Coordinates of C-alpha atoms and ligand atoms in Angstrom, one line a residue:
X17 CA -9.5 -33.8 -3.2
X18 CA -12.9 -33.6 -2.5
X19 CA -14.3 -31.0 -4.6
X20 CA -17.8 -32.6 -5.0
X21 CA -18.5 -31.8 -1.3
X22 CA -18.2 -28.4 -1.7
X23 CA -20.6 -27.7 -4.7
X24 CA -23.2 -26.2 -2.7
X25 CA -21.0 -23.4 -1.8
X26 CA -18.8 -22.8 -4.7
X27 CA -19.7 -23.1 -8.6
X28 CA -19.9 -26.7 -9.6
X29 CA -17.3 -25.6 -12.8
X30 CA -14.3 -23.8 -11.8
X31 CA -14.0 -20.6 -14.5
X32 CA -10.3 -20.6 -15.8
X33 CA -9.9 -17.3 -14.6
X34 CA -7.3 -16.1 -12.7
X35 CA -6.7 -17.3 -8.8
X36 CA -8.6 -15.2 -5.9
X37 CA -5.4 -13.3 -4.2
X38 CA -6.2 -12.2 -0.9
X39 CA -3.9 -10.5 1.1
X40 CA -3.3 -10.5 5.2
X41 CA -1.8 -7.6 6.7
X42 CA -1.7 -5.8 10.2
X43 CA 0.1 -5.1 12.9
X44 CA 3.0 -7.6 14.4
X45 CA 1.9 -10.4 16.2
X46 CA -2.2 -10.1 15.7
X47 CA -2.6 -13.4 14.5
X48 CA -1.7 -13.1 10.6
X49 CA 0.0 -16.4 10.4
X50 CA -2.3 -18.2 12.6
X51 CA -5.0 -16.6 10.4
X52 CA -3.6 -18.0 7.2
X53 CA -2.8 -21.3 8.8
X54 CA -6.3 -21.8 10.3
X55 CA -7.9 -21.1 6.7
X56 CA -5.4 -23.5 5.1
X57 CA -6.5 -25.9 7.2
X58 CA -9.9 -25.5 6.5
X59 CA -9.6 -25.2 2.9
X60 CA -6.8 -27.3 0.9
X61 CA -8.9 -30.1 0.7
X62 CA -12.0 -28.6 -1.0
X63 CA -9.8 -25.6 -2.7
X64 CA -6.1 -25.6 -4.3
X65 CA -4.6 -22.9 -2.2
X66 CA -0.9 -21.5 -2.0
X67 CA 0.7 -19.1 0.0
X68 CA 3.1 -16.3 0.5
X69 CA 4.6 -14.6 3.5
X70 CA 6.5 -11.6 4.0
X71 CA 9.2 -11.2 6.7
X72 CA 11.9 -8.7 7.1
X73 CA 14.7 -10.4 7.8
X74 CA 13.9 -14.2 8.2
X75 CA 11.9 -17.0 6.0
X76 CA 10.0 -17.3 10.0
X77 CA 6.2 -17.5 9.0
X78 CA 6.6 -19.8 6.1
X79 CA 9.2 -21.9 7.8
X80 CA 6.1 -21.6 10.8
X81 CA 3.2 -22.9 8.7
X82 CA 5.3 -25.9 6.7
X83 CA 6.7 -27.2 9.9
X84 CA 2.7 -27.6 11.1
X85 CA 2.0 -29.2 7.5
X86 CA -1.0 -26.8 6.9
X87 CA 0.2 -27.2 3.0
X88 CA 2.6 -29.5 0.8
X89 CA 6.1 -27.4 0.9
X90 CA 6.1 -26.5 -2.5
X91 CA 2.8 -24.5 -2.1
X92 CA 4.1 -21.8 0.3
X93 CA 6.9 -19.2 -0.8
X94 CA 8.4 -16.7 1.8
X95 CA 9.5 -13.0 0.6
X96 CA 12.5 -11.1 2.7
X97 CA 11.9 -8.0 2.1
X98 CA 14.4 -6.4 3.7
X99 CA 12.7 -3.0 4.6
X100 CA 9.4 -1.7 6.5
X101 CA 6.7 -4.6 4.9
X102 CA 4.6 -2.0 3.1
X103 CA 7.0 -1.2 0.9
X104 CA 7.1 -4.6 -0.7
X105 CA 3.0 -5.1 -0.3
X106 CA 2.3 -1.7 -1.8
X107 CA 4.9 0.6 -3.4
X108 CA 7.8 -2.1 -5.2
X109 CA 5.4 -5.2 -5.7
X110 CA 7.8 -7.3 -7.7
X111 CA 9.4 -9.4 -5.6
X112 CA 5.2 -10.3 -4.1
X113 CA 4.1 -10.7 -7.6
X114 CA 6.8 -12.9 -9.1
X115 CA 6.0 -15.2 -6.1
X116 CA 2.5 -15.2 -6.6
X117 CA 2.5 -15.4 -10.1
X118 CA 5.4 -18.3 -9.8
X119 CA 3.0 -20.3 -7.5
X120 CA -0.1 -19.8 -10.1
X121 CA 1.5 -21.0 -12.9
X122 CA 3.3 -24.5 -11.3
X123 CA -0.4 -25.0 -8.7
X124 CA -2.9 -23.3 -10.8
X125 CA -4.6 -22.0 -7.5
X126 CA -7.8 -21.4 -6.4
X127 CA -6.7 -19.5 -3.8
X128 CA -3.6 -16.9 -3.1
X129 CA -3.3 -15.6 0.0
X130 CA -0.2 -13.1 0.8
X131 CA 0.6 -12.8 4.6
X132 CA 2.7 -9.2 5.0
X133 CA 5.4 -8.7 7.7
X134 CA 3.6 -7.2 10.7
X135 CA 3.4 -3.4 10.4
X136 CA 1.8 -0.3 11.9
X137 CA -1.9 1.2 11.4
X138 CA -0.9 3.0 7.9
X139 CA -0.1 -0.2 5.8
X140 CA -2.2 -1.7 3.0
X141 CA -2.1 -3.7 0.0
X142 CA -1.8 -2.4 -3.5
X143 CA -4.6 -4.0 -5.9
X144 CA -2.3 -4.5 -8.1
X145 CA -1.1 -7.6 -6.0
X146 CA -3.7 -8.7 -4.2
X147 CA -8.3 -8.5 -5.0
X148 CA -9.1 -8.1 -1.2
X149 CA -7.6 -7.6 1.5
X150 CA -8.2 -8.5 5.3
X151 CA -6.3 -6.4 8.0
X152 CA -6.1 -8.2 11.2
X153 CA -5.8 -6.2 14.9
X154 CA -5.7 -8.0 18.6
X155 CA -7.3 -6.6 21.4
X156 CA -4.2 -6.9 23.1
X157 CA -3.1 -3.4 21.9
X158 CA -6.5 -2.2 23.6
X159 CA -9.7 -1.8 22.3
X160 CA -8.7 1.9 21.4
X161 CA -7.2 0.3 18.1
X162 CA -10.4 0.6 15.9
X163 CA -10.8 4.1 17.1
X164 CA -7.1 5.1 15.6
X165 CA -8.5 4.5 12.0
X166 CA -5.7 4.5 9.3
X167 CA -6.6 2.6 6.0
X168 CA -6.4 -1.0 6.8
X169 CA -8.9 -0.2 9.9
X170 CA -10.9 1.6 8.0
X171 CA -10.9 0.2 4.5
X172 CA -10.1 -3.4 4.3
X173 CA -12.3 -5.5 2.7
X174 CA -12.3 -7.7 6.1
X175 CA -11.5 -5.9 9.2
X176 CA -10.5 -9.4 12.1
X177 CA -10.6 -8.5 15.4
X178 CA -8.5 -11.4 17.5
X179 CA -7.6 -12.8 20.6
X180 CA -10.9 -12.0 22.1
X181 CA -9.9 -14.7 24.6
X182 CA -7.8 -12.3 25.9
X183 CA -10.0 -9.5 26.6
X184 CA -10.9 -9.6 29.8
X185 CA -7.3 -10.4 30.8
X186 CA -6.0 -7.0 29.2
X187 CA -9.5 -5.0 30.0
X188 CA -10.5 -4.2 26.7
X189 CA -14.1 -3.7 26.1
X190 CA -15.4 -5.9 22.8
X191 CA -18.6 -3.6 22.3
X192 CA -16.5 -0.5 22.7
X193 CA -14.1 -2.3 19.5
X194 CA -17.6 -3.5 17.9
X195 CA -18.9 0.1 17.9
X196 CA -15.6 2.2 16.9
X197 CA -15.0 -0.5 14.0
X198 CA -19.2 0.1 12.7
X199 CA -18.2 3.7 12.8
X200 CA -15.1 3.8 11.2
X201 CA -15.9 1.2 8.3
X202 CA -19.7 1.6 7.7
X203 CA -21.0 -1.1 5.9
X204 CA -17.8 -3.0 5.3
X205 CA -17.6 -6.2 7.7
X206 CA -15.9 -6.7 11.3
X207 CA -15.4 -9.9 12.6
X208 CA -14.3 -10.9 16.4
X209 CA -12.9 -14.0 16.7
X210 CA -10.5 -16.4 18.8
X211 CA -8.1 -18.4 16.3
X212 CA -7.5 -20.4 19.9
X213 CA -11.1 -21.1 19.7
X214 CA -12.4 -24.2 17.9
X215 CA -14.0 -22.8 15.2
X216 CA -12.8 -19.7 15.8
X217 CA -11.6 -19.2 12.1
X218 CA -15.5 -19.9 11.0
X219 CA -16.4 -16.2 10.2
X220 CA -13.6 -15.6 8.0
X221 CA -13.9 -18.4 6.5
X222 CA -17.4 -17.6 5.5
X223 CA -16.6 -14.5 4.2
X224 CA -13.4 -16.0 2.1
X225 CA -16.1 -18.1 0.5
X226 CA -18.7 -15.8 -0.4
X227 CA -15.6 -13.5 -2.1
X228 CA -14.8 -16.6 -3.8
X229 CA -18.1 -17.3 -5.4
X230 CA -18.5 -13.5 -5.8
X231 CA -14.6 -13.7 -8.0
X232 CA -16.1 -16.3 -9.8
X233 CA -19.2 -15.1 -10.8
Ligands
GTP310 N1 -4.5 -16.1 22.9 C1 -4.5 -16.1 21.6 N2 -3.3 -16.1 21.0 C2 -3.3 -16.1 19.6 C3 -4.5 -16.0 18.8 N3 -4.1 -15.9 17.5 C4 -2.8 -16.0 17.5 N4 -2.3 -16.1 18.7 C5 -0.8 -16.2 19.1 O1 -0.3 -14.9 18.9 C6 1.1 -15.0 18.6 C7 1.3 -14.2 17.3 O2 0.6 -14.8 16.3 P1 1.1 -14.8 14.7 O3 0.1 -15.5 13.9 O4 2.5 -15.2 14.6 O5 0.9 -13.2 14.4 P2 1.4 -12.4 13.1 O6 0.4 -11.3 12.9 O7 1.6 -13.4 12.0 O8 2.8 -11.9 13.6 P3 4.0 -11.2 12.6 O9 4.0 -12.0 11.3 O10 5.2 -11.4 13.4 O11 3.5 -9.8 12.4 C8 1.4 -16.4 18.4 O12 2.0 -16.9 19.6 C9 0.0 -17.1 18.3 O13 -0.1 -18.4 18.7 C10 -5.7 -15.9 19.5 O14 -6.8 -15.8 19.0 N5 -5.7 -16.0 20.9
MG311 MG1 3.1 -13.7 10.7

């Protein structure tokens, strides 16, 4: 651990209150685990940080992120939920929250974040799992996606734009995306950003930061 390094950004003392829970959702394949992943990487040496995923059928993302080491195995916990991914993130949070809370009380966390199963424009998080929430789009699926709305676009906490590697390739326009998202979301952030990138995960990572010193305070 090296915590000292980090006490310019976070509080020197660590309040005993409860673990920052963010939660990841949006559509399949936008970059959710590679989003959690990157930020693990970045993070579980300064922060204690634990993680769990949601998939359908399969144990796929959590069996993805131990396999590339981003945490110890204990630390990450994957939920089947067994029907369409918002259900188990917003309506029947049990099976979420006994994971979370499971995780809390054996790695007393500073960090929490939930990755849901990929899902369509309408999902969200209930705040009775999670504290914020980021909802993650590509611009693969065009830049109309901002434009669509539906709650995640328009009221997440952190709205991630990825793959903008890949714009030019599938012809979407990134100030068209910057625009809609300012439109639809009004002061509430948008980031851009390649997780291929080096670096790429550095706006996020701010922002997970400043929510963290903001949770604390
Ligand atoms: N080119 C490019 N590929 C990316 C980027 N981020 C993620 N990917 C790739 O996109 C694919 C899907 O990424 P995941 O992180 O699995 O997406 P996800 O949202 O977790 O997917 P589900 O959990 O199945 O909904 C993977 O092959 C990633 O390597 C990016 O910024 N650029
Ligand atoms: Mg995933």
């Amino acid at each position: 651990m090296h915590r000292e390094e980090t006490q310019t950004v976070l509080p020197a003392a660590r309040p005993r209150g409860r673990a920052l829970r963010i939660g990841i959702g949006g559509p399949v394949g936008g970059g959710k685990t590679a989003l959690v992943a990157a930020l693990c990487r970045a993070l579980s040496t300064e922060l204690s940080v634990v993680v769990v995923t949601n998939d359908i059928y399969t144990t796929e993302d959590a069996d993805f992120l131990r396999r590339n080491g981003v945490l110890a195995d204990e630390r990450i916990r994957a939920v089947r939920t067994g029907c369409c991914p918002h259900t188990a993130i917003r309506d029947d949070i049990t099976a979420n929250l006994d994971e979370v809370e499971e995780l809390e009380r054996l790695h007393d966390p500073d960090l929490v974040l939930v990755e849901s199963g990929g899902d369509n424009l309408t999902a969200t998080f209930s705040y009775g799992l999670i504290d914020r929430q980021i909802f993650v789009v590509d611009v693969a699926g065009g830049d109309k996606v901002p434009r669509k709305g539906g709650p995640g676009v328009t009221r997440s906490d952190l709205l991630v734009i990825n793959k903008i590697d890949l714009a030019e390739l599938v012809g979407a326009d990134l100030d068209v995306m910057r625009n809609d998202s300012a439109a639809q979301r009004g002061d509430r952030p948008t980031v851009l950003i390649s997780l291929r990138a080096e670096h790429g995960v550095a706006p996020v990572l701010d922002w997970v930061r400043r929510s963290l010193t903001a949770h604390r305070a």
